[in-house]
Short mmCIF file of C-alpha atoms in Angstrom, two decimals:
data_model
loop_
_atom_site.label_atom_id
_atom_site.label_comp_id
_atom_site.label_asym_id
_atom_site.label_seq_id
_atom_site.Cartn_x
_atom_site.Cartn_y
_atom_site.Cartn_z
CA UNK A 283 0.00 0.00 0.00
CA UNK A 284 1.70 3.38 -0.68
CA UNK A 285 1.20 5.74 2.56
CA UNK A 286 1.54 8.72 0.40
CA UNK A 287 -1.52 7.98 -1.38
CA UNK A 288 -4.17 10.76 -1.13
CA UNK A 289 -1.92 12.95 0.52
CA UNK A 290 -0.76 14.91 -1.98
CA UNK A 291 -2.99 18.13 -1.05
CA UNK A 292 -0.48 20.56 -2.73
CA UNK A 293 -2.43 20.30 -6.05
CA UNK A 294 -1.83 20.33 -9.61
CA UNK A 295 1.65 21.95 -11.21
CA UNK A 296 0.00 25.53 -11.84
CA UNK A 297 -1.49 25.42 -8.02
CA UNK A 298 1.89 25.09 -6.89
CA UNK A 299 2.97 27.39 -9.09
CA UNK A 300 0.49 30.15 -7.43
CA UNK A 301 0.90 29.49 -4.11
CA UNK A 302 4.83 29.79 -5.07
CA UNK A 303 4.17 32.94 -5.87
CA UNK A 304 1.95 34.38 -3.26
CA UNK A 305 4.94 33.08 -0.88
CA UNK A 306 7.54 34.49 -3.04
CA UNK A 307 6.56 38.10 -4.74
CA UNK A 308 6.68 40.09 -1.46
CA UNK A 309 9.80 37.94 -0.89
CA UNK A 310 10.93 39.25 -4.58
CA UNK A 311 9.82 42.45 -3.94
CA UNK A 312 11.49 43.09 -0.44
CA UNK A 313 14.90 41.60 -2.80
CA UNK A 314 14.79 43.96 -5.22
CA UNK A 315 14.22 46.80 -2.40
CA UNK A 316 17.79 45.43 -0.91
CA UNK A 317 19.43 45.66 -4.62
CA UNK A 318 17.95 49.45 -4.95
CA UNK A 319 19.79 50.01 -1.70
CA UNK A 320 22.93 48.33 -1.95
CA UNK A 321 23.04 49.72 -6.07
CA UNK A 322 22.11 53.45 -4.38
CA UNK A 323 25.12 52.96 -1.76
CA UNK A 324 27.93 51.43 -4.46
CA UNK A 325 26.62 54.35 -7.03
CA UNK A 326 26.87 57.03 -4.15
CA UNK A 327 30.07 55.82 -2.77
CA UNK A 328 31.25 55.25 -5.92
CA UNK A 329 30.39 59.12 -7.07
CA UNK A 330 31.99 60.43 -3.45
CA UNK A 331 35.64 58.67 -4.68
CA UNK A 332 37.84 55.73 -6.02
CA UNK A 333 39.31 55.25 -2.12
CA UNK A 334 35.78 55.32 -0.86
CA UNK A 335 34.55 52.76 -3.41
CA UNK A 336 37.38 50.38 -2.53
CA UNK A 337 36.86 50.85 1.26
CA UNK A 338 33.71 50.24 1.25
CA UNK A 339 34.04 46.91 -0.95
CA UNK A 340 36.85 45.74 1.44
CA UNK A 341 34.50 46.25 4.58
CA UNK A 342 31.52 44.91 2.62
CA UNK A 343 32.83 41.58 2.12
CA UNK A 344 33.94 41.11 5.30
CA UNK A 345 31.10 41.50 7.02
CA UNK A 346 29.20 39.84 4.29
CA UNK A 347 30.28 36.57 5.95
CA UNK A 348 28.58 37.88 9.40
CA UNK A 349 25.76 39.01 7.85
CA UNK A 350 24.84 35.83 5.75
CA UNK A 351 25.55 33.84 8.67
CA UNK A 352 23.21 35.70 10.84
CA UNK A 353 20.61 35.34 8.15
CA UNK A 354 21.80 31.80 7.79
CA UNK A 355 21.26 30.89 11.87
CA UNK A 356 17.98 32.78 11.78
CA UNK A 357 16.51 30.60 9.01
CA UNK A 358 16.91 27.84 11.19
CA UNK A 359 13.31 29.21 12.40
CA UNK A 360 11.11 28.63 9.40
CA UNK A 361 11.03 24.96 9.46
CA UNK A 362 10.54 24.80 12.77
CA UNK A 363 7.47 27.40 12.81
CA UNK A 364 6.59 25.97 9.76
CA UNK A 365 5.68 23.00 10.75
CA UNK A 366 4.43 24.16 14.19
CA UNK A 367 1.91 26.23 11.91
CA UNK A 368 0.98 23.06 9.88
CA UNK A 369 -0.17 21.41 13.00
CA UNK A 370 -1.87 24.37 14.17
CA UNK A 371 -0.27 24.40 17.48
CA UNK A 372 0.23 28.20 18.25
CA UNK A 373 1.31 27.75 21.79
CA UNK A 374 4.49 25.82 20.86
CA UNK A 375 4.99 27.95 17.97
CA UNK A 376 5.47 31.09 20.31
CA UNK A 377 7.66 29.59 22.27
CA UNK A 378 9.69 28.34 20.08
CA UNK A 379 10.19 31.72 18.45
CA UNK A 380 10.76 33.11 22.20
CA UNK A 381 13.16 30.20 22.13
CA UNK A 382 14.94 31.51 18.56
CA UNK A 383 14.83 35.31 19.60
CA UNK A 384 17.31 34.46 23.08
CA UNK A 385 19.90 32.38 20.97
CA UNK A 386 20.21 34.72 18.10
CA UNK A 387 20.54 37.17 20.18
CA UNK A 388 23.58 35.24 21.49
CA UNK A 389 24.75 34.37 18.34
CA UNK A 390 24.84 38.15 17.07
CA UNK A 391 26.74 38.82 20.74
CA UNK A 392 29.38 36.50 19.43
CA UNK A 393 29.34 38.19 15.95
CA UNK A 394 30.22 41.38 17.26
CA UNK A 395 32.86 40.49 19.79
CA UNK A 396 34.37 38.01 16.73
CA UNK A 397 34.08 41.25 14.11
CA UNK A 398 35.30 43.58 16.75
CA UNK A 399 38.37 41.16 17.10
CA UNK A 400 39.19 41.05 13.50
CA UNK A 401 39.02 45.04 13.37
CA UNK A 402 42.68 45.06 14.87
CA UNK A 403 43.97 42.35 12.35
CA UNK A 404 42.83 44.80 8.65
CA UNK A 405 46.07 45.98 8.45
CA UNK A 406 47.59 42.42 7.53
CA UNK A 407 44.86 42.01 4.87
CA UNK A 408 47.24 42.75 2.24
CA UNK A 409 44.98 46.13 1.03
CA UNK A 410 46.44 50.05 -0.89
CA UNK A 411 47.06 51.70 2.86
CA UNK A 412 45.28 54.62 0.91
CA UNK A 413 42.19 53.03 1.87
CA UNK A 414 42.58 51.56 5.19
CA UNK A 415 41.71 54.99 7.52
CA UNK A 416 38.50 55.00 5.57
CA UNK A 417 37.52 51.38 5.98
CA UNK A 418 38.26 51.51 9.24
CA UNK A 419 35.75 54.39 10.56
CA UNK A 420 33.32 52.49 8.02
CA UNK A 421 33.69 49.00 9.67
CA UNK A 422 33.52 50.34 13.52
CA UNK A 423 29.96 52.08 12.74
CA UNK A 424 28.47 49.08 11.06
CA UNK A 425 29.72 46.63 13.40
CA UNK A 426 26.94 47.48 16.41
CA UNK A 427 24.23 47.29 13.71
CA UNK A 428 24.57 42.83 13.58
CA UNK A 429 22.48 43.10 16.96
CA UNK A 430 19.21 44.13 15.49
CA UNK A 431 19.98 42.89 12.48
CA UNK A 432 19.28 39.67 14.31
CA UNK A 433 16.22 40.39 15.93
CA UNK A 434 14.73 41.11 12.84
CA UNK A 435 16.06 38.24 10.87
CA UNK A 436 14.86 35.79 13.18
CA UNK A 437 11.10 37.50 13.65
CA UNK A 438 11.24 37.77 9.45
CA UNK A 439 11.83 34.04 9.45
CA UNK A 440 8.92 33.28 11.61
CA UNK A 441 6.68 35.52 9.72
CA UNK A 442 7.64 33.20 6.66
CA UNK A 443 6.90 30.33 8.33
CA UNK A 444 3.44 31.75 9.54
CA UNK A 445 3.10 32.21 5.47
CA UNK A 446 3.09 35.59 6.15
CA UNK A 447 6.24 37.42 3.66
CA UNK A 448 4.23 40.85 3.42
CA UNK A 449 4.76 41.81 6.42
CA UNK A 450 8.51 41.77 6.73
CA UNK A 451 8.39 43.09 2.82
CA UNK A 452 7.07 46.61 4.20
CA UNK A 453 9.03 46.98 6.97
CA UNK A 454 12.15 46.41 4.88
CA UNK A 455 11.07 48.73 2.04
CA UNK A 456 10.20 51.12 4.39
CA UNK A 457 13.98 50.99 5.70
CA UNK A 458 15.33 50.90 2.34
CA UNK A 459 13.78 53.79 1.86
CA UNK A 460 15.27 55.53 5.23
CA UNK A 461 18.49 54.22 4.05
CA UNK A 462 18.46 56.12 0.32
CA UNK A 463 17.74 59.03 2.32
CA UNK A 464 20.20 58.55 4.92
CA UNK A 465 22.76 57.95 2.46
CA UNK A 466 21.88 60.80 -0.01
CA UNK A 467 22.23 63.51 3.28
CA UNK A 468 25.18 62.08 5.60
CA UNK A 469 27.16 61.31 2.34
CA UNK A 470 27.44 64.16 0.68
CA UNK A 471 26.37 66.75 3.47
CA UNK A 472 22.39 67.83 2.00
CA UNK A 473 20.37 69.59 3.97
CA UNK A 474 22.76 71.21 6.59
CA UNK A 475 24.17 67.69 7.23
CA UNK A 476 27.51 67.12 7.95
CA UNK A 477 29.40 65.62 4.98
CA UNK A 478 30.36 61.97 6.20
CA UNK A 479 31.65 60.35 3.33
CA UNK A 480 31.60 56.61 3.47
CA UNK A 481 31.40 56.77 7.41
CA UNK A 482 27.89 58.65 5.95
CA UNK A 483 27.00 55.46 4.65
CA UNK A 484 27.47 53.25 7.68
CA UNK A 485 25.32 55.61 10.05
CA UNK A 486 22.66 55.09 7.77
CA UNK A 487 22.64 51.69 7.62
CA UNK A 488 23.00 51.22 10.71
CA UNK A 489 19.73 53.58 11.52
CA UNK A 490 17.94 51.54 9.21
CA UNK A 491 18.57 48.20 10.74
CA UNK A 492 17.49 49.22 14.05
CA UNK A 493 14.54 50.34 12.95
CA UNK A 494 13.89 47.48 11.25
CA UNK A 495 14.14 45.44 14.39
CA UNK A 496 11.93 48.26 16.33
CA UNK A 497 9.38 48.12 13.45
CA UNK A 498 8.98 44.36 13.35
CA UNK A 499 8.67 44.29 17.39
CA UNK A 500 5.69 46.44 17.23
CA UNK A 501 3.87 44.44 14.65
CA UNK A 502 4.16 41.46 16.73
CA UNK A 503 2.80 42.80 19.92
CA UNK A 504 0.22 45.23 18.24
CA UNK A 505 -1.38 42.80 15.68
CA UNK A 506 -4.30 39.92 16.20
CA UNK A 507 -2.38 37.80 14.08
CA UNK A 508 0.86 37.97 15.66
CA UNK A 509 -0.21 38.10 19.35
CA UNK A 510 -1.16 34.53 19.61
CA UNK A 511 2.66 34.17 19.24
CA UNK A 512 3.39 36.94 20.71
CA UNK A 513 1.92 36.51 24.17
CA UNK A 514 3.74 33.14 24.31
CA UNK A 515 6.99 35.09 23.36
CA UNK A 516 6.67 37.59 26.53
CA UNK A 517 5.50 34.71 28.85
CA UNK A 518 8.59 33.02 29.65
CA UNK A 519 9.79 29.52 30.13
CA UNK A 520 11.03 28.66 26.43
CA UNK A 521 13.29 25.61 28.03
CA UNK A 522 16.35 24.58 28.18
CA UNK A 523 15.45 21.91 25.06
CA UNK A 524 13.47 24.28 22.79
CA UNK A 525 17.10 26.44 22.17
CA UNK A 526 19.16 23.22 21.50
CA UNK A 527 16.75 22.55 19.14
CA UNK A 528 16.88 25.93 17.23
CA UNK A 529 20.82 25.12 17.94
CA UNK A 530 20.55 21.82 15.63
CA UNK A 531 18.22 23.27 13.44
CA UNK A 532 19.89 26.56 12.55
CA UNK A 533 24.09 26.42 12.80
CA UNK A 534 24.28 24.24 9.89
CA UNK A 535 22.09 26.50 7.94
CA UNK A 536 24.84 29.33 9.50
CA UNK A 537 27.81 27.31 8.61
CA UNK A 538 26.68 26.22 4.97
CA UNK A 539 25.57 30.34 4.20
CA UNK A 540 29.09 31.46 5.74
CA UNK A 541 31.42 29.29 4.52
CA UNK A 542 29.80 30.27 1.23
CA UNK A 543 30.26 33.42 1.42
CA UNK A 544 33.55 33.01 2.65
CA UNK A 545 34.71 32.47 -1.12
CA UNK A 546 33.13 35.88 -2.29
CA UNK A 547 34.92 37.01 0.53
CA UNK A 548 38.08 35.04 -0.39
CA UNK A 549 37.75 37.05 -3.96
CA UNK A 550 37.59 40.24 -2.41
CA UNK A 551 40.85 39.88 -0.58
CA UNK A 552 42.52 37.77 -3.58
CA UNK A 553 41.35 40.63 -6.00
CA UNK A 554 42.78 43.00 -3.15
CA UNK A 555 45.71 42.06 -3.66
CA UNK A 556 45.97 43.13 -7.91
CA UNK A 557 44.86 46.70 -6.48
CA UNK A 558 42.23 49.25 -5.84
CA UNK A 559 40.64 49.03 -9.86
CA UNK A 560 40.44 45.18 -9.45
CA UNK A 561 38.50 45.43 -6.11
CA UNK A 562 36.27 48.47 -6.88
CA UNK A 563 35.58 46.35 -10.01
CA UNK A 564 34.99 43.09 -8.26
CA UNK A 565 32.61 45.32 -5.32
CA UNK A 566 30.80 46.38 -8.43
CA UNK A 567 29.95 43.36 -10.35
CA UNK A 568 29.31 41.77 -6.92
CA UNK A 569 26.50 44.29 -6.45
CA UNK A 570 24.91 43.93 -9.98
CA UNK A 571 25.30 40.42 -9.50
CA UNK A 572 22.72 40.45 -6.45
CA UNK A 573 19.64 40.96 -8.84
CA UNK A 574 20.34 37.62 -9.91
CA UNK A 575 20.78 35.98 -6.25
CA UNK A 576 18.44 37.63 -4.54
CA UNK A 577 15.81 37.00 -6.74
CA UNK A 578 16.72 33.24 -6.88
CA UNK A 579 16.14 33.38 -3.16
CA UNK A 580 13.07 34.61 -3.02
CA UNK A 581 11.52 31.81 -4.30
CA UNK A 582 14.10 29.57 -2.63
CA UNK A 583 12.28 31.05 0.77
CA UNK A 584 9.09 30.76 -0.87
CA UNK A 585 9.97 26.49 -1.37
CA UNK A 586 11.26 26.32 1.89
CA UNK A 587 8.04 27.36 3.61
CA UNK A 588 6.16 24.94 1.39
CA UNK A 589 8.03 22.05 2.36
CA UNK A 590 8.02 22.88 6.14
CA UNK A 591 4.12 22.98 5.77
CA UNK A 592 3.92 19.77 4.22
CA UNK A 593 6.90 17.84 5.59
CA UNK A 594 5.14 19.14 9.32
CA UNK A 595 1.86 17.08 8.02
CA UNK A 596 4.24 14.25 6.44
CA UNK A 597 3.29 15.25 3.30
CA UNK A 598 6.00 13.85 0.85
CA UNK A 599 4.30 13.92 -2.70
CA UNK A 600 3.71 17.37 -2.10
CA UNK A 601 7.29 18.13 -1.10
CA UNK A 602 8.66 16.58 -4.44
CA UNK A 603 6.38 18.61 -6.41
CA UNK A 604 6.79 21.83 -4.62
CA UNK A 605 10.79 21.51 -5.06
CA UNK A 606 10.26 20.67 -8.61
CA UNK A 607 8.07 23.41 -9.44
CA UNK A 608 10.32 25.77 -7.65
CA UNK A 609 13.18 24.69 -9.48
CA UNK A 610 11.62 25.00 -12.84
CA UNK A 611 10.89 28.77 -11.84
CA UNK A 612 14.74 29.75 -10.77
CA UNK A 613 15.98 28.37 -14.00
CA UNK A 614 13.94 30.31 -15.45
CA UNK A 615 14.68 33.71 -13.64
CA UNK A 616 18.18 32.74 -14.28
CA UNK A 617 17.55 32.95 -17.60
CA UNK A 618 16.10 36.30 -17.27
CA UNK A 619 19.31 37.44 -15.15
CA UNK A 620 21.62 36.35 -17.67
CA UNK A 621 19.87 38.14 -20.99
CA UNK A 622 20.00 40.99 -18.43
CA UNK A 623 23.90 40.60 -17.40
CA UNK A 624 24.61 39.92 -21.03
CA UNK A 625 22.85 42.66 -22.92
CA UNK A 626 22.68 45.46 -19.79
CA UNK A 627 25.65 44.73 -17.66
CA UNK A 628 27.94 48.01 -19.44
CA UNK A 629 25.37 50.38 -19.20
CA UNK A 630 24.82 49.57 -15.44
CA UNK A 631 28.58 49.66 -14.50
CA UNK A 632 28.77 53.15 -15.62
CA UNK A 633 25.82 54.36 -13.20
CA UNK A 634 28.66 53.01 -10.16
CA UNK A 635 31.72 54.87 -11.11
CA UNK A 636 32.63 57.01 -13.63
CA UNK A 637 36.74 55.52 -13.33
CA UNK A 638 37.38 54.47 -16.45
CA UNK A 639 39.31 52.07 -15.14
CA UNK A 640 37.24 50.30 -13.30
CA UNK A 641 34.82 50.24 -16.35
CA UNK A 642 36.55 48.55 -18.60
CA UNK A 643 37.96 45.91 -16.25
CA UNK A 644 34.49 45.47 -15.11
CA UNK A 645 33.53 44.36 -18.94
CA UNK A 646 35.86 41.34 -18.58
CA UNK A 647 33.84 39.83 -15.49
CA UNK A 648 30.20 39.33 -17.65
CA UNK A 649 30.70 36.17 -19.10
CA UNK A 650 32.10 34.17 -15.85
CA UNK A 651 28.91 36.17 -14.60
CA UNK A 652 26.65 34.59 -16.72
CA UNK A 653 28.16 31.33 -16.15
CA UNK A 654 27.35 30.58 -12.70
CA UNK A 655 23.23 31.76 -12.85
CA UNK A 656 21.86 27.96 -13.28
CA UNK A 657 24.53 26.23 -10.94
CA UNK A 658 23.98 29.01 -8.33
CA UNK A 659 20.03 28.62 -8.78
CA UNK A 660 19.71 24.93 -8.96
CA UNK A 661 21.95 24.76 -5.59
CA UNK A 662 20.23 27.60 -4.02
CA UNK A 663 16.48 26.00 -4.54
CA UNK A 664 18.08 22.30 -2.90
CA UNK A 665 19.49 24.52 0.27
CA UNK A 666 16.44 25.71 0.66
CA UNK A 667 14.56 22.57 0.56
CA UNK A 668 16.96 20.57 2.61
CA UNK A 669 16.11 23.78 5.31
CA UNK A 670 12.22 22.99 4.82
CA UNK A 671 12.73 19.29 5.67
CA UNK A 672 14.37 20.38 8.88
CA UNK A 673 17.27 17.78 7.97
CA UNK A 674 19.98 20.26 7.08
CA UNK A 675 23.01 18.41 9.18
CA UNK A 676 24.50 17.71 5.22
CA UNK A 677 24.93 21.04 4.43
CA UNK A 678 27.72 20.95 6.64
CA UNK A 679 29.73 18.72 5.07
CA UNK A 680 28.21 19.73 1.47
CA UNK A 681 29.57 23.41 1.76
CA UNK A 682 33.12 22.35 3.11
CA UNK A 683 33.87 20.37 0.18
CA UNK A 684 32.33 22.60 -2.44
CA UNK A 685 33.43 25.89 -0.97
CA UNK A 686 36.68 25.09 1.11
CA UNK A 687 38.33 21.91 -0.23
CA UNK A 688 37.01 22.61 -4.35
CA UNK A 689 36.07 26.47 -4.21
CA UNK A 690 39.82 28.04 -2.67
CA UNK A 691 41.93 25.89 -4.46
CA UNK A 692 40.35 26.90 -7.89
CA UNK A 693 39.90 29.99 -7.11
CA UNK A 694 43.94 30.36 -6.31
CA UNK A 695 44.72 28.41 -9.20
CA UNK A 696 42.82 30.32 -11.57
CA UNK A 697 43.70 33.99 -10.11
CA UNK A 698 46.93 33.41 -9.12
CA UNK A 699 48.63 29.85 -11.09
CA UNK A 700 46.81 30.84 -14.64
CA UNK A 701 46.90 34.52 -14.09
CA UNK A 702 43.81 35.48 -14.34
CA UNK A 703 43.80 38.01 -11.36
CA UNK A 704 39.89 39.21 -10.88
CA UNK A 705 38.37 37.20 -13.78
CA UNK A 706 39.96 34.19 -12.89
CA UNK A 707 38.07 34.58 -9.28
CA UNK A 708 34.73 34.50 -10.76
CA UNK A 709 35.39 31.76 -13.18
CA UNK A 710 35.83 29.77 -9.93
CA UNK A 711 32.61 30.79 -8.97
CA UNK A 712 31.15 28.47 -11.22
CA UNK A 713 33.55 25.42 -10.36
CA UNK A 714 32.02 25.61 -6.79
CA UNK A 715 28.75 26.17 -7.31
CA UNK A 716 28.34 23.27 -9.80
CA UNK A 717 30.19 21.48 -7.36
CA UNK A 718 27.57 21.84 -4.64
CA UNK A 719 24.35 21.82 -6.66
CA UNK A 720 25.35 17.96 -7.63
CA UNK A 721 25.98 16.82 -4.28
CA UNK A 722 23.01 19.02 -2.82
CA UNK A 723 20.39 17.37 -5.70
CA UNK A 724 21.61 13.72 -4.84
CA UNK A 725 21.27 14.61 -0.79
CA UNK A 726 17.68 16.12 -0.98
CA UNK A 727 16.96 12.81 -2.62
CA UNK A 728 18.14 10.65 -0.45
CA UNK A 729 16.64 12.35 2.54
CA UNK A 730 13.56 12.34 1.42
CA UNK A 731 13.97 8.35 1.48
CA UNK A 732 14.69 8.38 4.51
CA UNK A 733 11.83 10.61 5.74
CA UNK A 734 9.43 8.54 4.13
CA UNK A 735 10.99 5.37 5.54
CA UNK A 736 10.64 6.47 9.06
CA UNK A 737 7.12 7.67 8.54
CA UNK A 738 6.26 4.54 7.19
CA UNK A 739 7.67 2.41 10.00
CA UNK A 740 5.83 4.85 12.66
CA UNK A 741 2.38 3.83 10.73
CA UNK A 742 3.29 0.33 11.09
CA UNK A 743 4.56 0.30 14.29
CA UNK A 744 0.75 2.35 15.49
CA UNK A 745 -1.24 -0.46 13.44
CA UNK A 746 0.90 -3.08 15.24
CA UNK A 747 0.06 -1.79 18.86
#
């Protein structure tokens, strides 16, 4: 008898499809909101100087590895609520968020003392001393901003696994906003401001963040749809068991986004060290190169949330079908990102910097560009159904050897062995990405055995007794 049979509640392909992208537009939308911002700051850093440019990619990517990490731990909570909210059990499901909230606040504690540590080691990153007084104001104002960054992250994460992403899309619109404006009058000194510079740039962001986090408390304790949760939340008594579950849940998801990252960050250095053009040209394609990611991982969030839903009601047809549909619609938005890259990519370099320079080594960084879209999407959709399943222990293991033991070594070889300086960092890219979409496609596959295995037993085991 097949114990899957008549479960399949997700529906047909185009049902999927919908509720795909009910989840995922806001997500989308909130994305593109983050690539405005992060295009306004490299265009308006890029406009204030050359130094300032290369500063701020040098800070950039070293925090990037915080920062994804932090969002990393924090998704740790929408499988978890997820499924909670499946069952319809709103009492656990607020404390379990009361449970996430405490250790990623601890985890962004450890962040900061970690980034504050590594703020006396930038002068033995190998980086034009020109630029090191400026990236060093930058990195001290940003680094208190990881705190609320967290709390948001984490309450964002249970709002997706309520199946609510409209509400965090506002908030974070609304900040992007804030930070345009924050940017535009601490930059260059408008409106009887004082002219900041880059340092202009890192006050803003880090008002923007914290009001994020203020913005996102309100709606939970102000709301009838949140204060079910909410009430749990302020109550108390989350346990000692409830954290080391959020613990098992989320560092993996932390340690597979970071260690990622760690090879963009790897690039930045590497391309560091070939001078200021190669790195203001490397921050810059890294920034157009977002509108392809982030949009990928909207709908990446958008599959995850599915497959916590229906993995929480043991749902298994539905979570091959949701992953396949989801799949079929980042392939085709990395199609979409590459036409753009391909056809686009020269015009939009010029709105960043008007160095010539930087421009036309820029230009030789489109094709390895293009090259990594359908690796990068087809591994991003698996992560995120691996998260959804709640069995994300091989992503450990899966981002060592694709990122660490496959990504550096290429990415040395290529920029350093072959002399390809810059361009031979991205073609790497594509080495490790390829790398870990195989080995994430054959692990989804064979968890999902297993899954089923064990739910089948339990049913046998409960007709037994």
């Amino acid at each position: 008898m097949d114990y899957t049979a008549d479960k399949a509640t997700s529906g047909g392909y185009f049902q999927i499809l919908r509720d795909l992208l009910k989840l995922g537009v806001p997500v989308l939308v909130t994305q593109v909101g983050i690539i405005i911002v992060s295009f306004a700051d490299t265009m308006m850093v890029g406009a204030y100087g050359l130094n300032e440019l290369a500063a701020s990619a040098f800070v950039n990517s070293l925090f990037l590895i915080a920062v994804v990490m932090l969002l990393g731990f924090a998704g740790g909570v929408t499988p978890i609520i997820g499924a909670l909210y499946g069952k319809g059990d709103h009492e656990e499901g607020g404390l379990m968020l009361r449970a996430s909230l405490l250790v990623n606040l601890g985890m962004s504690a450890i962040f900061i003392i970690a980034m504050g540590i590594l703020y006396f080691l930038l002068d033995y990153f190998g980086q034009d001393p020109e630029i090191l007084p400026i990236a060093k104001d930058y990195y001290l104002i940003i680094l208190p901003s990881l705190l609320p960054m967290a709390i948001f992250n984490c309450m964002q994460q249970a709002c997706n696994g309520l199946t609510d992403t409209s509400t965090p899309m506002w908030i974070i619109l609304g900040a992007d906003i804030l930070n345009i404006i924050g940017n535009y009058a601490l930059i260059f000194g408008n409106w009887g401001f004082p002219e900041l510079g880059l340092s202009g740039a890192g006050w803003s962001t880090l008002c923007a963040r914290t009001v994020s986090a203020i913005a996102i408390i309100f709606v939970y304790g102000l709301t009838s749809r949140y204060r079910i949760y909410w009430r749990y939340v302020l109550k108390g008594g989350s346990g000692f068991q409830r954290k080391v579950k959020v613990w098992k849940t989320s560092y993996p998801l932390m340690v597979q986004s970071g260690v990622e990252c760690g090879l963009w960050t790897a690039g930045a250095v590497v391309s560091g060290w070939f001078g200021k053009v190669e790195l203001a040209a490397y921050q810059v394609m890294n920034t157009i190169g977002q509108l392809g990611f982030m949009i990928y991982m909207s709908f990446g969030w958008a599959t995850s949330i599915k497959v916590a839903n229906y993995t929480g009601r043991n749902d298994f047809v539905s979570v091959r079908n949701v992953t396949r549909v989801g799949l079929h619609m980042i392939l085709i938005l990395a199609t979409a990102a590459s036409i753009v890259f391909l056809f686009f990519t020269d015009e939009m370099v010029y709105y960043f910097t008007p160095e010539e320079d930087v421009v036309a080594y820029s230009m030789l960084m489109i094709i390895p560009l293009v090259l990594y879209q359908y690796c990068d999407g087809t591994q991003l959709t698996y992560v995120n159904a691996l998260r959804g399943t709640s069995e994300v222990k091989p992503l450990l293991w899966i981002s060592i050897v694709s990122y660490v033991l496959v990504g550096i070594p290429v990415l040395l070889l290529f920029a350093k062995a072959f002399g390809m300086e810059t361009v031979g960092v991205y073609y790497s890219f594509s080495v490790a990405l390829s790398c870990a979409a195989v080995l994430l496609v054959l692990t989804f596959r064979k968890t999902l055995r297993k899954l089923e295995r064990g739910y089948k037993d339990k049913i046998v085991l409960n007709i037994e007794s």
